[in-house]
């Protein structure tokens, strides 16, 4: 028999603030294939270009932001040549680009949070574009003016589930360290994997069709620190109730990442959407049944869903595999449309989009489309190499994190 829903009596971690950022350079999807083939000097590959156009036309992406510039390519022609060593150049650019992008998102999250950056006790940074130590975590701590004692952790190469992994870690840290305030920052720049199109690597063409750059940041803390003297801060947006990780049986190596002298090599099997569709319900049963939130015969429409937007076909697979009503994945589809697949950073954009939609609803504004992100309980889901499925059960705060709508902690005893 299913156990009852978790109570809020114990101190659960919560998302207290969210910030996002993207590079200024923006490429519209209808111009992207022409841009990509021009800058990679590949216009002669007419059939491949037509194939990529077909991929992009079906991608559900409207635009994306990129750090990579034509000046960078001119300075490092090895970025285009799969036969030439290019890892040094890629890591050299990422060394600055990743912490700068993370900094822009983190500064927004900290401003929303309302407390000084020096009050952050722990920092979790994730990126697929790094192999440095000291890495993006140390540089970000420096850029933000965090305390020298801030406890830093960096996650490299967790693929598209990196954001979920970082949030899971932050939840554990917050719940095991009273008054901890954890800054999570996930920053992704596709230049680590960017290369000229190659007929022998159609999956790389899929990656080039989908990926974009961005950073998301979240402040996580427990919601039970109700000491009268605790500092004023932004009220919770989402409570983080449980986190779990599993793999879909038989999917080893269907998505894989390997760092080589040519940069980061993404392998994405064409079977991934079908595997996700076939395996997702079992994963959700395992993650949600212990909390009494399993779908059962009625399906899964009683929850809100924050799905990693790995691609239009992946979102379609979640929808079909969980028999979700149209509109349940509107937040994920919107993020995919506006930014592409930002790998580990994307899930934070989805959380931000969900809370924006809840606020619009609370403010009585017209909804853009029929959707139902307004359930109290929900799940955040990311798919990464493995195929690894990261799931976190969330409970939306009654106020959607509106400042002033909840009793805030007093600054005076
Ligand atoms: C690329 C798509 C938008 C194309 O849309 P559709 O599949 O509906 O359209 P379609 O079947 O007509 O495909 C268009 C063309 O793309 C080709 N095609 C599609 N997927 C392919 C793949 N993985 N490898 C090689 N070719 C592929 C098809 O053969 C077809 O070629 P032709 O037209 O010549 O017949 C979609 O397949 C998609 O969203 N795929 C998701 C990709 C994915 O797995 N994302 C996860 C990224 S990894 C991730 O998120 C986790 C991580 O990184 O850790």
Tab-separated table of C-alpha atoms and ligand atoms in Angstrom:
chain	number	residue	atom	x	y	z
A	1	UNK	CA	0.000	0.000	0.000
A	2	UNK	CA	1.263	3.484	-0.769
A	3	UNK	CA	2.551	5.478	2.152
A	4	UNK	CA	0.890	8.821	2.894
A	5	UNK	CA	2.107	12.057	1.371
A	6	UNK	CA	5.120	13.458	3.175
A	7	UNK	CA	4.330	16.017	5.822
A	8	UNK	CA	5.975	19.417	5.949
A	9	UNK	CA	6.862	19.002	9.620
A	10	UNK	CA	10.464	18.046	8.969
A	11	UNK	CA	12.873	20.646	7.618
A	12	UNK	CA	12.955	20.009	3.883
A	13	UNK	CA	15.205	21.847	1.514
A	14	UNK	CA	13.545	24.417	-0.681
A	15	UNK	CA	14.334	26.482	-3.740
A	16	UNK	CA	14.532	30.029	-2.346
A	17	UNK	CA	15.536	31.960	-5.458
A	18	UNK	CA	16.213	31.382	-9.153
A	19	UNK	CA	18.312	33.282	-11.695
A	20	UNK	CA	19.081	32.571	-15.340
A	21	UNK	CA	21.352	34.063	-17.993
A	22	UNK	CA	22.272	33.556	-21.632
A	23	UNK	CA	24.995	34.928	-23.896
A	24	UNK	CA	23.931	38.027	-25.817
A	25	UNK	CA	24.469	36.391	-29.225
A	26	UNK	CA	21.164	34.936	-30.396
A	27	UNK	CA	20.545	32.895	-33.546
A	28	UNK	CA	17.014	32.357	-34.851
A	29	UNK	CA	16.308	28.755	-35.787
A	30	UNK	CA	15.364	29.618	-39.360
A	31	UNK	CA	18.828	31.171	-39.796
A	32	UNK	CA	20.739	28.643	-37.753
A	33	UNK	CA	21.463	26.000	-40.409
A	34	UNK	CA	22.749	28.625	-42.851
A	35	UNK	CA	24.871	30.165	-40.084
A	36	UNK	CA	26.244	26.781	-38.974
A	37	UNK	CA	27.199	25.611	-42.468
A	38	UNK	CA	28.679	29.010	-43.347
A	39	UNK	CA	30.896	29.358	-40.247
A	40	UNK	CA	32.035	25.741	-40.545
A	41	UNK	CA	32.808	26.246	-44.276
A	42	UNK	CA	30.562	23.315	-45.143
A	43	UNK	CA	28.097	24.785	-47.641
A	44	UNK	CA	29.261	22.238	-50.227
A	45	UNK	CA	27.660	19.432	-48.139
A	46	UNK	CA	24.283	20.084	-49.681
A	47	UNK	CA	22.543	16.856	-48.627
A	48	UNK	CA	23.776	17.106	-45.067
A	49	UNK	CA	22.605	20.690	-44.880
A	50	UNK	CA	19.166	19.658	-46.110
A	51	UNK	CA	19.055	16.904	-43.488
A	52	UNK	CA	19.927	19.337	-40.723
A	53	UNK	CA	17.200	21.666	-41.959
A	54	UNK	CA	14.736	18.787	-41.570
A	55	UNK	CA	15.988	18.189	-38.021
A	56	UNK	CA	15.759	21.873	-37.119
A	57	UNK	CA	12.302	22.239	-38.667
A	58	UNK	CA	11.026	19.503	-36.338
A	59	UNK	CA	13.027	20.558	-33.286
A	60	UNK	CA	10.462	22.787	-31.588
A	61	UNK	CA	13.239	25.380	-31.200
A	62	UNK	CA	12.649	29.018	-32.166
A	63	UNK	CA	16.030	30.470	-31.246
A	64	UNK	CA	19.134	29.806	-29.185
A	65	UNK	CA	21.943	31.782	-27.573
A	66	UNK	CA	25.605	30.978	-28.124
A	67	UNK	CA	28.955	32.057	-26.674
A	68	UNK	CA	30.830	30.895	-29.736
A	69	UNK	CA	31.698	33.708	-32.143
A	70	UNK	CA	33.125	33.753	-35.631
A	71	UNK	CA	36.178	35.539	-34.168
A	72	UNK	CA	36.786	32.537	-31.897
A	73	UNK	CA	36.559	30.208	-34.871
A	74	UNK	CA	38.933	32.415	-36.866
A	75	UNK	CA	41.409	32.390	-33.965
A	76	UNK	CA	41.052	28.618	-33.520
A	77	UNK	CA	40.408	26.918	-36.883
A	78	UNK	CA	41.074	23.590	-35.163
A	79	UNK	CA	37.552	23.884	-33.663
A	80	UNK	CA	36.172	22.890	-37.069
A	81	UNK	CA	38.525	20.047	-37.874
A	82	UNK	CA	37.742	16.741	-36.173
A	83	UNK	CA	41.206	15.455	-37.084
A	84	UNK	CA	43.027	18.307	-35.326
A	85	UNK	CA	43.606	18.469	-31.562
A	86	UNK	CA	41.350	21.221	-30.222
A	87	UNK	CA	40.836	20.442	-26.545
A	88	UNK	CA	43.247	23.114	-25.327
A	89	UNK	CA	41.470	25.791	-27.356
A	90	UNK	CA	38.023	24.691	-26.160
A	91	UNK	CA	39.047	24.520	-22.514
A	92	UNK	CA	40.859	27.836	-22.830
A	93	UNK	CA	37.661	29.572	-23.980
A	94	UNK	CA	35.476	27.704	-21.485
A	95	UNK	CA	37.772	28.633	-18.587
A	96	UNK	CA	36.415	32.209	-18.719
A	97	UNK	CA	33.080	31.706	-20.477
A	98	UNK	CA	31.604	29.201	-17.999
A	99	UNK	CA	32.194	31.161	-14.755
A	100	UNK	CA	31.149	34.427	-16.418
A	101	UNK	CA	27.846	32.933	-17.573
A	102	UNK	CA	27.346	31.266	-14.187
A	103	UNK	CA	28.096	34.587	-12.488
A	104	UNK	CA	25.361	36.383	-14.463
A	105	UNK	CA	22.759	33.805	-13.416
A	106	UNK	CA	24.012	33.606	-9.824
A	107	UNK	CA	23.961	37.383	-9.385
A	108	UNK	CA	20.259	37.360	-10.347
A	109	UNK	CA	19.476	34.514	-7.957
A	110	UNK	CA	21.309	36.252	-5.118
A	111	UNK	CA	19.535	39.555	-5.803
A	112	UNK	CA	16.176	37.786	-5.632
A	113	UNK	CA	17.186	35.918	-2.480
A	114	UNK	CA	17.812	39.234	-0.734
A	115	UNK	CA	20.775	38.295	1.433
A	116	UNK	CA	24.455	39.117	0.908
A	117	UNK	CA	26.534	36.739	-1.203
A	118	UNK	CA	28.769	36.249	1.824
A	119	UNK	CA	25.905	34.370	3.540
A	120	UNK	CA	26.268	31.498	1.055
A	121	UNK	CA	27.803	28.546	2.876
A	122	UNK	CA	28.094	26.003	0.041
A	123	UNK	CA	28.574	26.211	-3.706
A	124	UNK	CA	27.724	23.470	-6.224
A	125	UNK	CA	28.743	24.143	-9.820
A	126	UNK	CA	28.027	21.862	-12.755
A	127	UNK	CA	29.193	22.077	-16.346
A	128	UNK	CA	30.016	19.779	-19.237
A	129	UNK	CA	32.590	22.310	-20.444
A	130	UNK	CA	35.391	21.999	-17.964
A	131	UNK	CA	38.350	19.944	-16.858
A	132	UNK	CA	40.093	22.535	-14.708
A	133	UNK	CA	41.209	22.681	-11.110
A	134	UNK	CA	40.819	25.136	-9.594
A	135	UNK	CA	37.776	25.262	-11.787
A	136	UNK	CA	34.646	27.264	-12.516
A	137	UNK	CA	33.567	26.873	-8.869
A	138	UNK	CA	36.651	28.673	-7.547
A	139	UNK	CA	36.421	31.408	-10.174
A	140	UNK	CA	32.708	31.909	-9.550
A	141	UNK	CA	33.320	32.163	-5.789
A	142	UNK	CA	35.902	34.838	-6.518
A	143	UNK	CA	33.667	36.753	-8.942
A	144	UNK	CA	30.762	36.765	-6.464
A	145	UNK	CA	32.890	37.629	-3.443
A	146	UNK	CA	31.909	34.473	-1.552
A	147	UNK	CA	33.677	33.712	1.694
A	148	UNK	CA	36.975	31.835	1.471
A	149	UNK	CA	35.354	29.181	3.686
A	150	UNK	CA	32.495	28.470	1.267
A	151	UNK	CA	32.392	24.694	0.686
A	152	UNK	CA	32.754	24.130	-3.044
A	153	UNK	CA	31.851	21.096	-5.169
A	154	UNK	CA	32.106	20.905	-8.939
A	155	UNK	CA	30.334	18.340	-11.130
A	156	UNK	CA	31.864	17.793	-14.556
A	157	UNK	CA	30.289	15.807	-17.398
A	158	UNK	CA	26.997	14.740	-15.885
A	159	UNK	CA	25.455	15.433	-19.288
A	160	UNK	CA	21.953	16.776	-19.466
A	161	UNK	CA	21.065	15.534	-15.978
A	162	UNK	CA	23.782	17.741	-14.440
A	163	UNK	CA	21.322	20.349	-13.187
A	164	UNK	CA	19.204	17.714	-11.464
A	165	UNK	CA	22.327	16.130	-9.946
A	166	UNK	CA	23.478	19.503	-8.622
A	167	UNK	CA	20.056	20.222	-7.113
A	168	UNK	CA	19.962	16.758	-5.507
A	169	UNK	CA	23.347	17.411	-3.942
A	170	UNK	CA	22.253	20.854	-2.749
A	171	UNK	CA	19.163	19.348	-1.136
A	172	UNK	CA	21.282	16.821	0.765
A	173	UNK	CA	23.725	19.515	1.874
A	174	UNK	CA	20.964	21.836	3.040
A	175	UNK	CA	19.154	19.128	4.965
A	176	UNK	CA	22.265	17.917	6.742
A	177	UNK	CA	23.730	21.319	7.608
A	178	UNK	CA	21.438	23.525	9.630
A	179	UNK	CA	21.165	27.031	8.170
A	180	UNK	CA	23.247	26.112	5.144
A	181	UNK	CA	22.501	28.241	2.114
A	182	UNK	CA	23.659	26.482	-1.034
A	183	UNK	CA	24.232	28.268	-4.315
A	184	UNK	CA	23.791	25.929	-7.289
A	185	UNK	CA	25.116	27.238	-10.597
A	186	UNK	CA	24.916	25.252	-13.842
A	187	UNK	CA	26.511	26.738	-16.930
A	188	UNK	CA	26.782	25.179	-20.374
A	189	UNK	CA	28.588	26.313	-23.514
A	190	UNK	CA	28.269	24.095	-26.577
A	191	UNK	CA	31.641	25.238	-27.929
A	192	UNK	CA	33.170	22.326	-25.983
A	193	UNK	CA	31.573	19.974	-28.559
A	194	UNK	CA	31.053	22.268	-31.570
A	195	UNK	CA	32.528	20.899	-34.831
A	196	UNK	CA	31.954	20.984	-38.568
A	197	UNK	CA	29.194	18.675	-39.839
A	198	UNK	CA	30.306	15.191	-40.788
A	199	UNK	CA	28.320	12.612	-42.774
A	200	UNK	CA	29.766	9.875	-40.573
A	201	UNK	CA	28.470	11.543	-37.407
A	202	UNK	CA	24.757	12.177	-37.819
A	203	UNK	CA	24.219	12.123	-34.062
A	204	UNK	CA	26.635	15.054	-33.789
A	205	UNK	CA	24.395	16.820	-36.312
A	206	UNK	CA	21.448	16.162	-33.977
A	207	UNK	CA	23.432	17.677	-31.096
A	208	UNK	CA	24.341	20.709	-33.223
A	209	UNK	CA	20.646	21.069	-34.134
A	210	UNK	CA	19.515	21.117	-30.522
A	211	UNK	CA	22.091	22.552	-28.151
A	212	UNK	CA	22.320	26.146	-26.934
A	213	UNK	CA	24.156	28.011	-24.179
A	214	UNK	CA	22.878	29.270	-20.862
A	215	UNK	CA	23.289	29.252	-17.110
A	216	UNK	CA	20.852	28.734	-14.284
A	217	UNK	CA	21.378	29.379	-10.586
A	218	UNK	CA	19.326	28.474	-7.543
A	219	UNK	CA	19.649	29.209	-3.826
A	220	UNK	CA	18.684	26.209	-1.718
A	221	UNK	CA	18.079	26.221	2.028
A	222	UNK	CA	15.886	24.408	4.518
A	223	UNK	CA	12.494	25.887	5.176
A	224	UNK	CA	12.515	25.082	8.878
A	225	UNK	CA	15.034	27.681	10.028
A	226	UNK	CA	12.382	29.749	11.714
A	227	UNK	CA	14.513	31.284	14.435
A	228	UNK	CA	13.257	34.765	15.228
A	229	UNK	CA	16.732	36.153	14.554
A	230	UNK	CA	17.161	34.532	11.148
A	231	UNK	CA	17.787	36.983	8.292
A	232	UNK	CA	15.012	38.066	5.944
A	233	UNK	CA	15.076	36.169	2.667
A	234	UNK	CA	12.886	35.308	-0.263
A	235	UNK	CA	10.187	32.769	0.685
A	236	UNK	CA	10.363	29.228	-0.776
A	237	UNK	CA	9.352	28.707	-4.402
A	238	UNK	CA	9.477	24.904	-4.483
A	239	UNK	CA	9.945	22.531	-1.557
A	240	UNK	CA	12.288	19.657	-2.420
A	241	UNK	CA	10.732	16.538	-0.939
A	242	UNK	CA	12.767	13.619	-2.197
A	243	UNK	CA	15.393	12.889	-4.803
A	244	UNK	CA	16.279	9.689	-6.574
A	245	UNK	CA	18.366	8.402	-9.434
A	246	UNK	CA	17.938	5.305	-11.559
A	247	UNK	CA	18.894	3.957	-14.964
A	248	UNK	CA	16.631	2.638	-17.690
A	249	UNK	CA	17.537	-1.015	-18.150
A	250	UNK	CA	19.342	-1.838	-21.380
A	251	UNK	CA	20.199	1.737	-22.294
A	252	UNK	CA	23.886	1.821	-21.378
A	253	UNK	CA	25.842	3.949	-23.899
A	254	UNK	CA	22.729	5.176	-25.742
A	255	UNK	CA	23.817	8.658	-24.693
A	256	UNK	CA	27.478	9.010	-23.857
A	257	UNK	CA	30.063	11.743	-23.456
A	258	UNK	CA	33.778	11.397	-23.922
A	259	UNK	CA	36.430	14.058	-23.579
A	260	UNK	CA	39.171	13.587	-26.149
A	261	UNK	CA	41.778	15.741	-27.827
A	262	UNK	CA	38.956	16.783	-30.217
A	263	UNK	CA	36.808	18.146	-27.408
A	264	UNK	CA	33.635	16.666	-25.950
A	265	UNK	CA	32.221	13.909	-28.103
A	266	UNK	CA	28.436	13.456	-27.693
A	267	UNK	CA	26.969	10.161	-28.853
A	268	UNK	CA	23.169	10.225	-29.039
A	269	UNK	CA	21.422	7.127	-30.328
A	270	UNK	CA	18.339	7.592	-32.456
A	271	UNK	CA	16.615	5.118	-30.127
A	272	UNK	CA	16.684	7.493	-27.144
A	273	UNK	CA	13.149	8.902	-27.582
A	274	UNK	CA	11.661	5.385	-27.865
A	275	UNK	CA	13.675	4.133	-24.878
A	276	UNK	CA	12.507	7.059	-22.769
A	277	UNK	CA	8.926	6.470	-23.821
A	278	UNK	CA	9.114	2.787	-22.907
A	279	UNK	CA	10.991	3.233	-19.629
A	280	UNK	CA	9.803	6.474	-18.040
A	281	UNK	CA	6.660	5.225	-16.328
A	282	UNK	CA	8.522	2.501	-14.458
A	283	UNK	CA	11.095	5.082	-13.296
A	284	UNK	CA	8.330	7.394	-12.079
A	285	UNK	CA	6.550	4.527	-10.289
A	286	UNK	CA	9.788	3.735	-8.436
A	287	UNK	CA	10.465	7.375	-7.555
A	288	UNK	CA	6.948	8.505	-6.671
A	289	UNK	CA	5.133	5.454	-5.266
A	290	UNK	CA	7.019	5.613	-1.926
A	291	UNK	CA	5.479	9.071	-1.430
A	292	UNK	CA	1.991	7.942	-2.377
A	293	UNK	CA	2.179	9.997	-5.569
A	294	UNK	CA	2.182	7.203	-8.154
A	295	UNK	CA	-0.068	7.587	-11.138
A	296	UNK	CA	-1.924	4.293	-11.033
A	297	UNK	CA	-4.804	3.822	-13.452
A	298	UNK	CA	-5.562	7.537	-13.477
A	299	UNK	CA	-2.233	8.421	-15.079
A	300	UNK	CA	0.080	11.196	-14.008
A	301	UNK	CA	-1.914	14.332	-14.654
A	302	UNK	CA	-2.393	15.079	-10.956
A	303	UNK	CA	1.204	16.364	-10.831
A	304	UNK	CA	3.031	19.304	-12.413
A	305	UNK	CA	6.073	18.323	-14.436
A	306	UNK	CA	9.455	19.987	-14.844
A	307	UNK	CA	11.049	17.874	-17.578
A	308	UNK	CA	14.514	18.451	-18.990
A	309	UNK	CA	13.904	19.672	-22.554
A	310	UNK	CA	16.386	17.316	-24.231
A	311	UNK	CA	14.645	17.620	-27.582
A	312	UNK	CA	11.115	17.794	-28.972
A	313	UNK	CA	11.030	14.024	-29.464
A	314	UNK	CA	12.115	13.493	-25.831
A	315	UNK	CA	9.303	15.712	-24.538
A	316	UNK	CA	6.859	13.858	-26.809
A	317	UNK	CA	8.139	10.608	-25.267
A	318	UNK	CA	7.532	11.794	-21.715
A	319	UNK	CA	4.071	12.917	-22.704
A	320	UNK	CA	3.211	9.605	-24.367
A	321	UNK	CA	4.934	7.373	-21.797
A	322	UNK	CA	3.113	9.054	-18.895
A	323	UNK	CA	-0.130	9.689	-20.816
A	324	UNK	CA	0.081	13.384	-19.984
A	325	UNK	CA	-2.557	15.796	-21.176
A	326	UNK	CA	-1.499	18.362	-23.776
A	327	UNK	CA	-0.129	21.402	-21.983
A	328	UNK	CA	1.397	19.527	-19.032
A	329	UNK	CA	4.874	20.076	-20.489
A	330	UNK	CA	4.210	23.655	-21.618
A	331	UNK	CA	7.009	25.061	-19.429
A	332	UNK	CA	9.584	22.591	-20.792
A	333	UNK	CA	8.424	23.156	-24.374
A	334	UNK	CA	8.669	26.903	-23.918
A	335	UNK	CA	12.250	26.648	-22.615
A	336	UNK	CA	13.196	24.358	-25.515
A	337	UNK	CA	11.640	26.811	-27.951
A	338	UNK	CA	13.375	29.887	-26.566
A	339	UNK	CA	16.816	28.460	-25.794
A	340	UNK	CA	17.293	24.970	-27.274
A	341	UNK	CA	18.696	22.167	-25.139
A	342	UNK	CA	20.980	23.928	-22.646
A	343	UNK	CA	22.008	20.578	-21.186
A	344	UNK	CA	22.463	20.745	-17.388
A	345	UNK	CA	21.362	24.385	-17.133
A	346	UNK	CA	17.987	23.851	-18.821
A	347	UNK	CA	16.125	22.360	-15.873
A	348	UNK	CA	16.611	25.566	-13.871
A	349	UNK	CA	15.032	27.547	-16.713
A	350	UNK	CA	12.077	25.144	-16.551
A	351	UNK	CA	11.660	25.732	-12.800
A	352	UNK	CA	11.804	29.467	-13.463
A	353	UNK	CA	9.214	29.181	-16.239
A	354	UNK	CA	6.885	27.113	-14.051
A	355	UNK	CA	6.932	29.651	-11.259
A	356	UNK	CA	6.446	32.508	-13.751
A	357	UNK	CA	3.333	30.769	-15.063
A	358	UNK	CA	2.012	30.238	-11.537
A	359	UNK	CA	2.564	33.916	-10.755
A	360	UNK	CA	0.744	34.959	-13.921
A	361	UNK	CA	-2.151	32.754	-12.895
A	362	UNK	CA	-2.098	34.153	-9.340
A	363	UNK	CA	-1.998	37.673	-10.734
A	364	UNK	CA	-5.115	36.947	-12.781
A	365	UNK	CA	-3.318	37.346	-16.100
A	366	UNK	CA	-4.520	35.480	-19.138
A	367	UNK	CA	-2.759	32.196	-19.736
A	368	UNK	CA	-1.021	31.830	-23.051
A	369	UNK	CA	-2.199	28.289	-23.508
A	370	UNK	CA	-4.208	25.617	-21.819
A	371	UNK	CA	-1.895	24.034	-19.299
A	372	UNK	CA	-1.843	22.728	-15.810
A	373	UNK	CA	1.309	23.587	-13.960
A	374	UNK	CA	-0.807	24.568	-10.979
A	375	UNK	CA	-0.944	21.244	-9.185
A	376	UNK	CA	0.536	21.407	-5.695
A	377	UNK	CA	2.805	18.395	-6.177
A	378	UNK	CA	5.115	17.762	-9.057
A	379	UNK	CA	8.303	16.163	-10.273
A	380	UNK	CA	11.487	17.442	-11.842
A	381	UNK	CA	13.003	14.909	-14.255
A	382	UNK	CA	16.314	14.891	-16.097
A	383	UNK	CA	17.782	12.347	-18.500
A	384	UNK	CA	21.531	11.971	-18.762
A	385	UNK	CA	24.131	9.541	-20.028
A	386	UNK	CA	23.360	5.995	-18.983
A	387	UNK	CA	20.399	6.555	-19.555
A	388	UNK	CA	20.288	8.004	-16.089
A	389	UNK	CA	17.002	9.375	-14.835
A	390	UNK	CA	17.170	11.913	-12.032
A	391	UNK	CA	13.865	12.641	-10.305
A	392	UNK	CA	13.039	15.126	-7.583
A	393	UNK	CA	9.608	15.400	-6.009
A	394	UNK	CA	8.631	19.043	-5.586
A	395	UNK	CA	5.834	20.786	-3.775
A	396	UNK	CA	5.013	24.232	-5.079
A	397	UNK	CA	4.783	26.833	-2.375
A	398	UNK	CA	1.267	28.158	-1.927
A	399	UNK	CA	2.434	31.619	-2.956
A	400	UNK	CA	4.759	30.600	-5.755
A	401	UNK	CA	7.503	32.384	-3.852
A	402	UNK	CA	5.845	35.801	-3.898
A	403	UNK	CA	7.634	38.153	-1.560
A	404	UNK	CA	5.186	39.561	0.932
A	405	UNK	CA	2.617	36.801	0.498
A	406	UNK	CA	4.135	34.603	3.147
A	407	UNK	CA	5.121	35.477	6.658
A	408	UNK	CA	8.778	36.307	6.340
A	409	UNK	CA	11.266	35.747	9.091
A	410	UNK	CA	11.701	38.698	11.366
A	411	UNK	CA	15.037	40.412	11.637
A	412	UNK	CA	14.369	41.238	15.239
A	413	UNK	CA	14.208	38.830	18.136
B	1	LIG	C1	16.059	15.758	-34.051
B	1	LIG	C2	14.539	15.728	-33.944
B	1	LIG	C3	14.042	17.126	-33.612
B	1	LIG	C4	13.953	15.318	-35.311
B	1	LIG	O1	12.545	15.203	-35.190
B	1	LIG	P1	11.773	13.858	-35.573
B	1	LIG	O2	12.497	12.698	-34.986
B	1	LIG	O3	10.358	14.014	-35.239
B	1	LIG	O4	11.881	13.882	-37.151
B	1	LIG	P2	12.435	12.793	-38.149
B	1	LIG	O5	12.237	11.408	-37.650
B	1	LIG	O6	11.849	13.144	-39.477
B	1	LIG	O7	13.993	13.103	-38.148
B	1	LIG	C5	14.575	14.092	-38.986
B	1	LIG	C6	15.892	13.527	-39.457
B	1	LIG	O8	16.763	13.417	-38.339
B	1	LIG	C7	17.321	12.099	-38.291
B	1	LIG	N1	17.619	11.752	-36.907
B	1	LIG	C8	16.820	11.929	-35.846
B	1	LIG	N2	17.449	11.507	-34.728
B	1	LIG	C9	18.662	11.070	-35.108
B	1	LIG	C10	19.795	10.540	-34.422
B	1	LIG	N3	19.809	10.416	-33.080
B	1	LIG	N4	20.890	10.209	-35.125
B	1	LIG	C11	20.911	10.387	-36.490
B	1	LIG	N5	19.873	10.910	-37.185
B	1	LIG	C12	18.771	11.232	-36.506
B	1	LIG	C13	16.238	11.223	-38.921
B	1	LIG	O9	16.771	10.015	-39.404
B	1	LIG	C14	15.725	12.117	-40.046
B	1	LIG	O10	16.554	12.028	-41.160
B	1	LIG	P3	15.898	12.098	-42.647
B	1	LIG	O11	15.063	13.360	-42.701
B	1	LIG	O12	17.071	12.139	-43.574
B	1	LIG	O13	15.070	10.867	-42.817
B	1	LIG	C15	14.065	14.706	-32.890
B	1	LIG	O14	14.432	13.402	-33.287
B	1	LIG	C16	14.561	14.978	-31.495
B	1	LIG	O15	14.085	15.865	-30.789
B	1	LIG	N6	15.444	14.125	-31.064
B	1	LIG	C17	15.860	14.178	-29.659
B	1	LIG	C18	17.244	13.887	-29.645
B	1	LIG	C19	17.698	13.406	-28.297
B	1	LIG	O16	17.880	12.225	-28.088
B	1	LIG	N7	17.936	14.360	-27.387
B	1	LIG	C20	18.563	14.059	-26.183
B	1	LIG	C21	19.855	14.785	-26.232
B	1	LIG	S1	20.907	14.139	-25.064
B	1	LIG	C22	20.303	14.657	-23.583
B	1	LIG	O17	19.427	15.467	-23.496
B	1	LIG	C23	20.936	14.021	-22.395
B	1	LIG	C24	22.409	14.210	-22.258
B	1	LIG	O18	23.050	14.871	-23.071
B	1	LIG	O19	22.975	13.757	-21.278
